[in-house]
CSV table of C-alpha atoms and ligand atoms in Angstrom, one decimal:
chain,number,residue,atom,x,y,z
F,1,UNK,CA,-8.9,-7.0,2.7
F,2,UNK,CA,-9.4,-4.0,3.9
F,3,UNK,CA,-11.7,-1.7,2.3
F,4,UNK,CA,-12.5,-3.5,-0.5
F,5,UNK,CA,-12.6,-1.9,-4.0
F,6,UNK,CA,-16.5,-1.4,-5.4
F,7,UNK,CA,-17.1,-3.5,-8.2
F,8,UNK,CA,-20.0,-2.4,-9.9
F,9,UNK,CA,-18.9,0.2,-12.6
F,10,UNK,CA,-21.7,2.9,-11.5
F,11,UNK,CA,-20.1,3.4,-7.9
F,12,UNK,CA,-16.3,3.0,-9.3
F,13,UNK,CA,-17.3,6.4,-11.5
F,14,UNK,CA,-19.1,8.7,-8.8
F,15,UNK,CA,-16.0,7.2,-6.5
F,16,UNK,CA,-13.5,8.5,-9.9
F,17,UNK,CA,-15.3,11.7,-9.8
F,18,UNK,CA,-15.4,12.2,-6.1
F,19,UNK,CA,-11.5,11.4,-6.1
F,20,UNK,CA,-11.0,14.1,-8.8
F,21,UNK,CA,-12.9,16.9,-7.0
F,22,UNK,CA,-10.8,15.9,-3.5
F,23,UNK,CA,-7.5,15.8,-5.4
F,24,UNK,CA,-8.3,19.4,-6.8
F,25,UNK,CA,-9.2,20.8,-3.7
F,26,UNK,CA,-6.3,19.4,-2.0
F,27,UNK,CA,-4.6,21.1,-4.7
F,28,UNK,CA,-5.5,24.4,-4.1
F,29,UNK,CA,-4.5,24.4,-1.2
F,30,UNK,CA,-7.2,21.9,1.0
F,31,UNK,CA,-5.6,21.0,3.8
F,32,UNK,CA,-8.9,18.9,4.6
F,33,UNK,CA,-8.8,17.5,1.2
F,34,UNK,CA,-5.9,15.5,1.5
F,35,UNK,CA,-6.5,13.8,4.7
F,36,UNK,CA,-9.9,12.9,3.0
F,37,UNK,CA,-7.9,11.1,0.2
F,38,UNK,CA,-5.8,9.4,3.4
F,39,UNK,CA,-9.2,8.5,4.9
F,40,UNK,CA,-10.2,6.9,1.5
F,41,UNK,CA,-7.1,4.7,0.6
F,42,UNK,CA,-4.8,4.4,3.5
F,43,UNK,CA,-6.8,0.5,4.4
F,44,UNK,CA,-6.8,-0.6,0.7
F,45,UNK,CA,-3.3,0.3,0.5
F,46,UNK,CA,-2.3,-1.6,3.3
F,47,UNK,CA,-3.5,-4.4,2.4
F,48,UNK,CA,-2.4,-4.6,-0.9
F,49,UNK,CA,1.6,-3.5,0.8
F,50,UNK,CA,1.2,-6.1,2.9
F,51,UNK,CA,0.5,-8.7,0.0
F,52,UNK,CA,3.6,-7.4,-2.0
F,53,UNK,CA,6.1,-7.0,1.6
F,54,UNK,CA,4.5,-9.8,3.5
F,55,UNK,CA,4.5,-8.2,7.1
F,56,UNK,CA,2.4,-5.7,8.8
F,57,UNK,CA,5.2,-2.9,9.9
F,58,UNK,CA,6.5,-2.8,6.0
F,59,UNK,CA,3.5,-2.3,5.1
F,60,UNK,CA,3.2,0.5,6.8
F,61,UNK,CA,6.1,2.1,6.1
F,62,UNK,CA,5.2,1.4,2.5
F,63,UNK,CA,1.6,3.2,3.5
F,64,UNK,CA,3.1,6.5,4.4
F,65,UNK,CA,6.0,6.9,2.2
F,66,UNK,CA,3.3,6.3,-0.7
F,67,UNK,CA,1.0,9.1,0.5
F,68,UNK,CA,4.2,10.8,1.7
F,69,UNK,CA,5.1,10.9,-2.4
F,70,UNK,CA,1.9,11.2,-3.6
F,71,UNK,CA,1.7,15.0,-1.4
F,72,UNK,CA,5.1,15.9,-3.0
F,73,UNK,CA,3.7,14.9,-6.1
F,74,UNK,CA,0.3,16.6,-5.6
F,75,UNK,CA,1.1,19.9,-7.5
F,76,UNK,CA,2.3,17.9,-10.3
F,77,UNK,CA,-0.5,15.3,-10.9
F,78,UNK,CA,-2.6,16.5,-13.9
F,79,UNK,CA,-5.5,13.3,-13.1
F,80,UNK,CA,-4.5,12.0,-16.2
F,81,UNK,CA,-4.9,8.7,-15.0
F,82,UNK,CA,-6.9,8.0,-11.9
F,83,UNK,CA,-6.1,9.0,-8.7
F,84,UNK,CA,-6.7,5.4,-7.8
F,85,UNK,CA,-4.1,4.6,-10.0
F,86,UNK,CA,-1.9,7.2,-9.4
F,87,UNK,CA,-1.8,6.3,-5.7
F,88,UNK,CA,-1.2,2.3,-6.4
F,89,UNK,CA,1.1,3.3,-9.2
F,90,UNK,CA,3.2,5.1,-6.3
F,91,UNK,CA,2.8,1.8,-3.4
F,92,UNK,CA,4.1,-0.2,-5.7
F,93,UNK,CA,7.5,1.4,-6.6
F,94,UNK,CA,7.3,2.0,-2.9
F,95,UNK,CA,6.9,-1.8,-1.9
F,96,UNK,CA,10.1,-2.6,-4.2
F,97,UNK,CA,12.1,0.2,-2.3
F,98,UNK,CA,11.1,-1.7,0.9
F,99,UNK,CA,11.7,-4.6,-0.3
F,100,UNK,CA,15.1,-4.2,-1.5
F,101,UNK,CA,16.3,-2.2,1.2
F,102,UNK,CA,14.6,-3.8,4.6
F,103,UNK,CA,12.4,-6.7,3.4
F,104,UNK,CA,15.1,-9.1,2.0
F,105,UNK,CA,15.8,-10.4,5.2
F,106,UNK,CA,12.2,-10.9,6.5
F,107,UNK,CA,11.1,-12.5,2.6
F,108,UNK,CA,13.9,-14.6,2.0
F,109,UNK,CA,12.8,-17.3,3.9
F,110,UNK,CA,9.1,-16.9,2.3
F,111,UNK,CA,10.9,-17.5,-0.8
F,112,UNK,CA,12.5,-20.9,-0.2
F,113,UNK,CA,9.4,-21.9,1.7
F,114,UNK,CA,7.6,-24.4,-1.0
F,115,UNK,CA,11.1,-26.2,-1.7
F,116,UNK,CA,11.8,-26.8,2.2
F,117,UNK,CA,8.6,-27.5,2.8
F,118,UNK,CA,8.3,-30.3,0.1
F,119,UNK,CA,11.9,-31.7,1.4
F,120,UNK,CA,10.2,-32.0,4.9
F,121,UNK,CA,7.6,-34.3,3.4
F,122,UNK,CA,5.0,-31.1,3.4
F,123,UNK,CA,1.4,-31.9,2.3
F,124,UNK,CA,-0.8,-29.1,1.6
F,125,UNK,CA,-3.8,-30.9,2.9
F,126,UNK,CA,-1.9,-30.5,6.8
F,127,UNK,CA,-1.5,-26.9,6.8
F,128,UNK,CA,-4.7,-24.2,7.3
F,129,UNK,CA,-5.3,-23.4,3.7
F,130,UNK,CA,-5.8,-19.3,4.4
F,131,UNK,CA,-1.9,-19.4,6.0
F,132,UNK,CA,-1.1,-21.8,2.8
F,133,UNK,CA,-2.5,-19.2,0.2
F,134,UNK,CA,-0.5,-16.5,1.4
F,135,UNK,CA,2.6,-18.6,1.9
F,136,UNK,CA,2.0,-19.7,-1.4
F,137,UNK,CA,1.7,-16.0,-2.5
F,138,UNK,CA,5.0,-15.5,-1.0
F,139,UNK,CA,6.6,-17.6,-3.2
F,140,UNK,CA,5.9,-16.1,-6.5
F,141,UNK,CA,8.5,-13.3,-7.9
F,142,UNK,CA,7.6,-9.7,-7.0
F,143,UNK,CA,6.4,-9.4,-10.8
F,144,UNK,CA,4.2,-12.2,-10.8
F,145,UNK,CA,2.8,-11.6,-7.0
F,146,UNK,CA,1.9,-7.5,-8.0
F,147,UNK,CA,-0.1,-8.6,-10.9
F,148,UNK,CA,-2.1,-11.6,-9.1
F,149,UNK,CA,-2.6,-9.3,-5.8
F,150,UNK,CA,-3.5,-6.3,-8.6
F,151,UNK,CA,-6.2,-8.7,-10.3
F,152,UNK,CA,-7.4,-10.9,-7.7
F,153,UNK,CA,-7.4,-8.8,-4.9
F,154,UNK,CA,-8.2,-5.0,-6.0
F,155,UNK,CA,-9.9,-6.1,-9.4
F,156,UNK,CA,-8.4,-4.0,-11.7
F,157,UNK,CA,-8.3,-4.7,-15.4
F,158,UNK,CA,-5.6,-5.5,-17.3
F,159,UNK,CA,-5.4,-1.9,-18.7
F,160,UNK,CA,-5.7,-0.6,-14.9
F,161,UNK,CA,-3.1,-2.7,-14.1
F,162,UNK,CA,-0.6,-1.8,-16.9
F,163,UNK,CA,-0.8,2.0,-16.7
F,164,UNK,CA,0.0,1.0,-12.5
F,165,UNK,CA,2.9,-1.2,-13.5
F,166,UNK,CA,3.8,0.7,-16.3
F,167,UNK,CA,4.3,-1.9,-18.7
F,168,UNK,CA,2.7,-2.9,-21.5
F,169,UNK,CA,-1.1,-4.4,-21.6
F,170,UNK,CA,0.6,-7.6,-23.1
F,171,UNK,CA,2.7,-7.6,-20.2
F,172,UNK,CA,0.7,-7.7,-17.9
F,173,UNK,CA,-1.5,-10.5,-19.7
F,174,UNK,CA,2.1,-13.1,-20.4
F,175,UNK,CA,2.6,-12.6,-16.3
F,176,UNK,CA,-0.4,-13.2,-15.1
F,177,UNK,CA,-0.8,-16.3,-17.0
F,178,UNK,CA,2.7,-17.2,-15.5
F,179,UNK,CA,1.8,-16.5,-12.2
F,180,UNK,CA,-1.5,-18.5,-12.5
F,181,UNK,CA,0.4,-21.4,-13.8
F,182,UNK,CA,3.1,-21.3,-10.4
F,183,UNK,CA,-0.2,-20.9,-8.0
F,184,UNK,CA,-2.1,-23.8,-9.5
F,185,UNK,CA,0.9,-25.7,-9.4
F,186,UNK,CA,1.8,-25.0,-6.2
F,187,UNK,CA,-1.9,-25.0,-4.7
F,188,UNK,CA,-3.1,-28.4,-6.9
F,189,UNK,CA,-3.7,-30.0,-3.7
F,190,UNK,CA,-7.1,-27.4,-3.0
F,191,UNK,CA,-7.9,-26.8,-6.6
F,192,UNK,CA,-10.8,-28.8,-9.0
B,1,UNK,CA,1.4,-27.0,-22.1
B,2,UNK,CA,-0.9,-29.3,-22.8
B,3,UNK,CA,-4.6,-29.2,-23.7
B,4,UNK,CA,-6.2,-27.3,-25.8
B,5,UNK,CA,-4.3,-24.6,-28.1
B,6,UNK,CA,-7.2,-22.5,-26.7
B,7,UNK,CA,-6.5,-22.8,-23.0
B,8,UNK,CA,-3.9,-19.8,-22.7
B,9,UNK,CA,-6.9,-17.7,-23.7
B,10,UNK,CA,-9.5,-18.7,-20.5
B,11,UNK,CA,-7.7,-16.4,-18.1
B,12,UNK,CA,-8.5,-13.5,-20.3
B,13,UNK,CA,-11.9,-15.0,-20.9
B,14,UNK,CA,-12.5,-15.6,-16.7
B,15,UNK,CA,-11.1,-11.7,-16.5
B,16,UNK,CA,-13.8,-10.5,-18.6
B,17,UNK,CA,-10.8,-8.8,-20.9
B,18,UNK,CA,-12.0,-10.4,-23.7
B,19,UNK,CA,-14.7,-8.0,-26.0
B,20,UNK,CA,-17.7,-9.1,-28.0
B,21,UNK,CA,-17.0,-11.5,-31.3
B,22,UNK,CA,-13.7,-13.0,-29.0
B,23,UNK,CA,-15.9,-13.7,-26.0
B,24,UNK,CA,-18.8,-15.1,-27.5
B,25,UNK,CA,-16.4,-17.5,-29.6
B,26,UNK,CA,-14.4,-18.3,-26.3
B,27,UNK,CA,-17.2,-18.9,-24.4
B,28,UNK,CA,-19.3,-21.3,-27.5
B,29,UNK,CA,-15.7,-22.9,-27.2
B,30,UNK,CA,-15.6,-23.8,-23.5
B,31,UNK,CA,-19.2,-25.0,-24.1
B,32,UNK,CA,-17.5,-27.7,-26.5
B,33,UNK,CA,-13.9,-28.3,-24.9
B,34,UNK,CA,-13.7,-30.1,-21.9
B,35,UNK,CA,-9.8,-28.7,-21.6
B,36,UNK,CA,-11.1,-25.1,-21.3
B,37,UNK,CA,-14.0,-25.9,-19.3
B,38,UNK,CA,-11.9,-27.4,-16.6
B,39,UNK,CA,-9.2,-24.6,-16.8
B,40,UNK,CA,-12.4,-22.4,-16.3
B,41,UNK,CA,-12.9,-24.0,-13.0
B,42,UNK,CA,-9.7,-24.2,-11.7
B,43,UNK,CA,-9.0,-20.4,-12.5
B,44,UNK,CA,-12.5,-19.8,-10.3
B,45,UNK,CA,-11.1,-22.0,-7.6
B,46,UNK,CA,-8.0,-20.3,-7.6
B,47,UNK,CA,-9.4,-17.2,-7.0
B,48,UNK,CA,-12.1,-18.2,-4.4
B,49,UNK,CA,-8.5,-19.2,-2.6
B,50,UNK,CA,-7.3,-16.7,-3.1
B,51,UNK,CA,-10.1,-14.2,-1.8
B,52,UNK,CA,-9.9,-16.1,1.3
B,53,UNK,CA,-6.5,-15.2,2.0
B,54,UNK,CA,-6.9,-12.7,4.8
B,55,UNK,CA,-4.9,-9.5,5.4
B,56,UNK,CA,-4.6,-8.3,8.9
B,57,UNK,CA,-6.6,-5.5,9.6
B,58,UNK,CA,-4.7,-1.7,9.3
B,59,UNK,CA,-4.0,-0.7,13.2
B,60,UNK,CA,-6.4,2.1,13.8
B,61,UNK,CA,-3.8,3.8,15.9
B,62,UNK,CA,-1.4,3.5,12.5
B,63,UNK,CA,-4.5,5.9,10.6
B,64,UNK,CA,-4.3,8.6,13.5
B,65,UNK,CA,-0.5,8.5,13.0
B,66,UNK,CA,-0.6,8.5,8.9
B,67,UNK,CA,-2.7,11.7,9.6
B,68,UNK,CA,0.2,13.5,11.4
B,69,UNK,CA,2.8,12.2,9.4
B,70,UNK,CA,1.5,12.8,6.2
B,71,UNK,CA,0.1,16.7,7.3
B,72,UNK,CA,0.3,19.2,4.1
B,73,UNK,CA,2.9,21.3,5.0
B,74,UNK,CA,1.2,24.2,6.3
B,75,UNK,CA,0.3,22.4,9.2
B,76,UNK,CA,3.7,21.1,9.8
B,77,UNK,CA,4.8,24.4,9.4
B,78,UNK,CA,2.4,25.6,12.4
B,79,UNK,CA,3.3,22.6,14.6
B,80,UNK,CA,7.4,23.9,13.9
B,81,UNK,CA,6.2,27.1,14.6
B,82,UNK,CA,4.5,25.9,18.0
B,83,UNK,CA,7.3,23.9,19.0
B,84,UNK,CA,9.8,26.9,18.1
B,85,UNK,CA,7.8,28.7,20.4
B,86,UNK,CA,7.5,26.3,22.8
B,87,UNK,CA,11.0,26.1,22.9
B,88,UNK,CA,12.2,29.9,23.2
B,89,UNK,CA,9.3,30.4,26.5
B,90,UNK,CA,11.0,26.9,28.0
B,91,UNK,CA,14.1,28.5,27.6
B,92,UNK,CA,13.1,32.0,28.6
B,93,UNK,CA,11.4,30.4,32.1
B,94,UNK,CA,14.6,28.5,32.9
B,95,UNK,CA,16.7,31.8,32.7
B,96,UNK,CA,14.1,33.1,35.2
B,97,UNK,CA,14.2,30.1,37.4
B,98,UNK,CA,18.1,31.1,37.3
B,99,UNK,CA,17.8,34.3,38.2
B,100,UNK,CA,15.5,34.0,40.8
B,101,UNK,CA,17.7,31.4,42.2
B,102,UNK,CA,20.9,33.5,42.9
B,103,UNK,CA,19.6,37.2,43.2
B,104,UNK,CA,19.6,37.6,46.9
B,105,UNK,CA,16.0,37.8,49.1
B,106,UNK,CA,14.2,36.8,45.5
B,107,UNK,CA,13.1,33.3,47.9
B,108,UNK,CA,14.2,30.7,44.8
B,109,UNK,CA,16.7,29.0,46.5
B,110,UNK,CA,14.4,29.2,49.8
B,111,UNK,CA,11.7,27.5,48.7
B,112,UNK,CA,9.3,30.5,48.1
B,113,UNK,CA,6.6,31.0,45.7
B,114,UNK,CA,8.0,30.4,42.7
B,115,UNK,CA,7.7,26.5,42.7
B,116,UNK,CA,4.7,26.9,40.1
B,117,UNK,CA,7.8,28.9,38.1
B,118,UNK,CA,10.0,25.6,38.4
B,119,UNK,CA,7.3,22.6,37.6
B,120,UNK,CA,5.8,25.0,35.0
B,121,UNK,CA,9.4,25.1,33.2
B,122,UNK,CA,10.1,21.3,33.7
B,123,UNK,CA,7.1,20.6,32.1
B,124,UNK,CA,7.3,22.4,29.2
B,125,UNK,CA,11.0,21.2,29.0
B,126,UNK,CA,9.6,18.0,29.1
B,127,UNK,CA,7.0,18.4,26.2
B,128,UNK,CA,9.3,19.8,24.1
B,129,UNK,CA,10.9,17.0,22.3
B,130,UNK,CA,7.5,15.4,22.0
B,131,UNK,CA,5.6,14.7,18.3
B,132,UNK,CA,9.0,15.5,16.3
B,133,UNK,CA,7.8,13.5,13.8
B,134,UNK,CA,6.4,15.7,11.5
B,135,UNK,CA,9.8,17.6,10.9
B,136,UNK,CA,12.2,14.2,10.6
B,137,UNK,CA,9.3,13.3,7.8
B,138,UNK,CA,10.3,17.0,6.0
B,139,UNK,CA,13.6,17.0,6.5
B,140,UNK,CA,13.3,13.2,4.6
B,141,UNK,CA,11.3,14.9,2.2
B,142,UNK,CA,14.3,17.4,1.5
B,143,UNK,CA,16.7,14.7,2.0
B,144,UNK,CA,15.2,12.2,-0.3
B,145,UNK,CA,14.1,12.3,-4.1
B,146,UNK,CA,10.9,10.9,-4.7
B,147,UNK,CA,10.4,13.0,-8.2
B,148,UNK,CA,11.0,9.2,-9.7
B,149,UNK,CA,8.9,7.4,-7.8
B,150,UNK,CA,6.2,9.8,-8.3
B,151,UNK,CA,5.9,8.7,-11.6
B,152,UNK,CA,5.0,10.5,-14.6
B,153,UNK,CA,2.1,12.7,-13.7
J,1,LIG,ZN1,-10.3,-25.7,-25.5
């Protein structure tokens, strides 16, 4: 991935805090500022639009029109949550715009690949396994896929993840098991 | 599913979402259950797949374009106001190009010295529509309503 989000809790606070000084700057009028906050996110963000689209050019689209919203919504933002989470809160809505209105006929395939795959005799042992995994990604409902590529990919927690979602922390918990139970299912054949 | 009542509960547990008393149980449990102990490791192999999935990597050309596209306004307002401009002296050199074309003895239509005139006034012509970009992405601003999916903030 791109950028990868800091794990340790120490360097995911000064990065909170450094976020929070950038977004008030670029609030009072930084021009600098918010091309800083571009500098910061825009790889993370691509990554994790192209887990949810599938394809590099929605991705993005979904980039820009997420920092595109998040500059409208600048004025606005009170950094009640994280700016972290403001910003993924936004890709997301912006991933399920692209997906209705231009990715349907790019994912649809991706979406009726394990059944035509398993009809054409398809054994996961004969296909590269990174290719497989995201296939296999592809497959899962948008719901299910945003909370895997949420947890497994940019390591949020599950409250992280709910206040992105906006759904309950329960939520969040009942689909990930869900979506855990498709991808071991579906990827059996490289599991323990 | 079968297994262990337990077993709905290692996800949480392999998360680290579960807190103190819960986790401590959870984990004495696994020590005991070979159910959850096996669901341990395939939720660990699952994401050790999964962290091997690549992404391709961002274009770097698409960063220097996210930069235009996403300028604060002020800056888009200057590039307007530069293209406005650029627009009105285009405009202004063609009419002299014009001019000194028909008025008699002025040499434009002879080939004279104003040739620096004419390249000077196809070029700018020429940059003019160039790096529009930044006003289509306003106008989609105006245009479109992203209040919603700006969330709550
Ligand atoms: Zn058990």
């Amino acid at each position: 991935m791109g950028g990868p989000r800091p794990r340790s809790e120490s360097e995911r606070e000064s990065l909170c805090g450094a976020d929070r000084e950038v977004v008030r700057r670029a609030q009072e009028g930084d021009d600098g500022a918010f091309h800083a906050l571009v500098d910061r996110y825009a790889r993370r963000l691509f990554g994790f639009a192209f887990s949810l689209v599938g394809n590099a050019a929605d991705a993005e689209d979904v980039v820009q029109e997420t920092f595109l919203g998040a500059f409208r919504g600048l004025a606005s933002f009170e950094q009640r949550s994280s700016v972290e989470t403001w910003l993924f809160r936004i890709a997301v809505r912006q991933a399920a715009k692209s997906r209705r209105s231009r990715g349907r006929r790019r994912t649809v395939s991706l979406d009726h690949l394990p059944e035509s795959r398993e009809r054409a005799g398809w054994s996961p042992e004969k296909v590269d396994t990174r290719l497989d995994v995201r296939a296999v990604l592809g497959t899962l409902s948008s719901e299910h896929r945003e909370v895997v590529v949420l947890r497994e990919f940019e390591g949020m927690s599950y409250a992280e993840m709910a206040e992105v979602l906006d759904v309950p922390r329960g939520t969040v918990e009942s689909r990930l098991f869900r979506a855990r139970e498709k991808l071991k299912e579906r990827l059996s054949g490289y599991l323990p | 599913m079968p297994g262990c009542e337990h077993m709905g509960e290692v996800g949480a547990y392999c998360d680290g979402e579960l807190s103190g008393r819960k986790r401590a149980r959870m984990a004495a449990h696994i020590e005991q259950c070979p159910d959850c102990a096996r669901e341990v490791e395939r939720l660990r192999g699952l994401s050790r797949l999964l962290a091997g999935a690549s992404v391709p990597q961002m274009r770097p050309l698409f960063l220097a374009q996210l930069h235009g596209r996403v300028a604060p306004a002020r800056e888009v307002g200057v590039v307007r106001f530069a293209q406005q401009l650029t627009a009105v002296a285009a405009a202004v050199l063609v009419v002299c190009c014009i001019w000194l074309w028909y008025v008699p003895g002025s040499g434009g239509a002879n080939g004279g010295p104003t040739e620096g005139w004419e390249s000077a006034a196809l070029a700018l012509q020429v940059e003019m529509p160039v790096d529009v970009s930044p006003d289509e992405q306003l106008a989609e601003w105006i245009v479109q309503d992203l209040s919603q999916e700006n969330g709550s903030d």
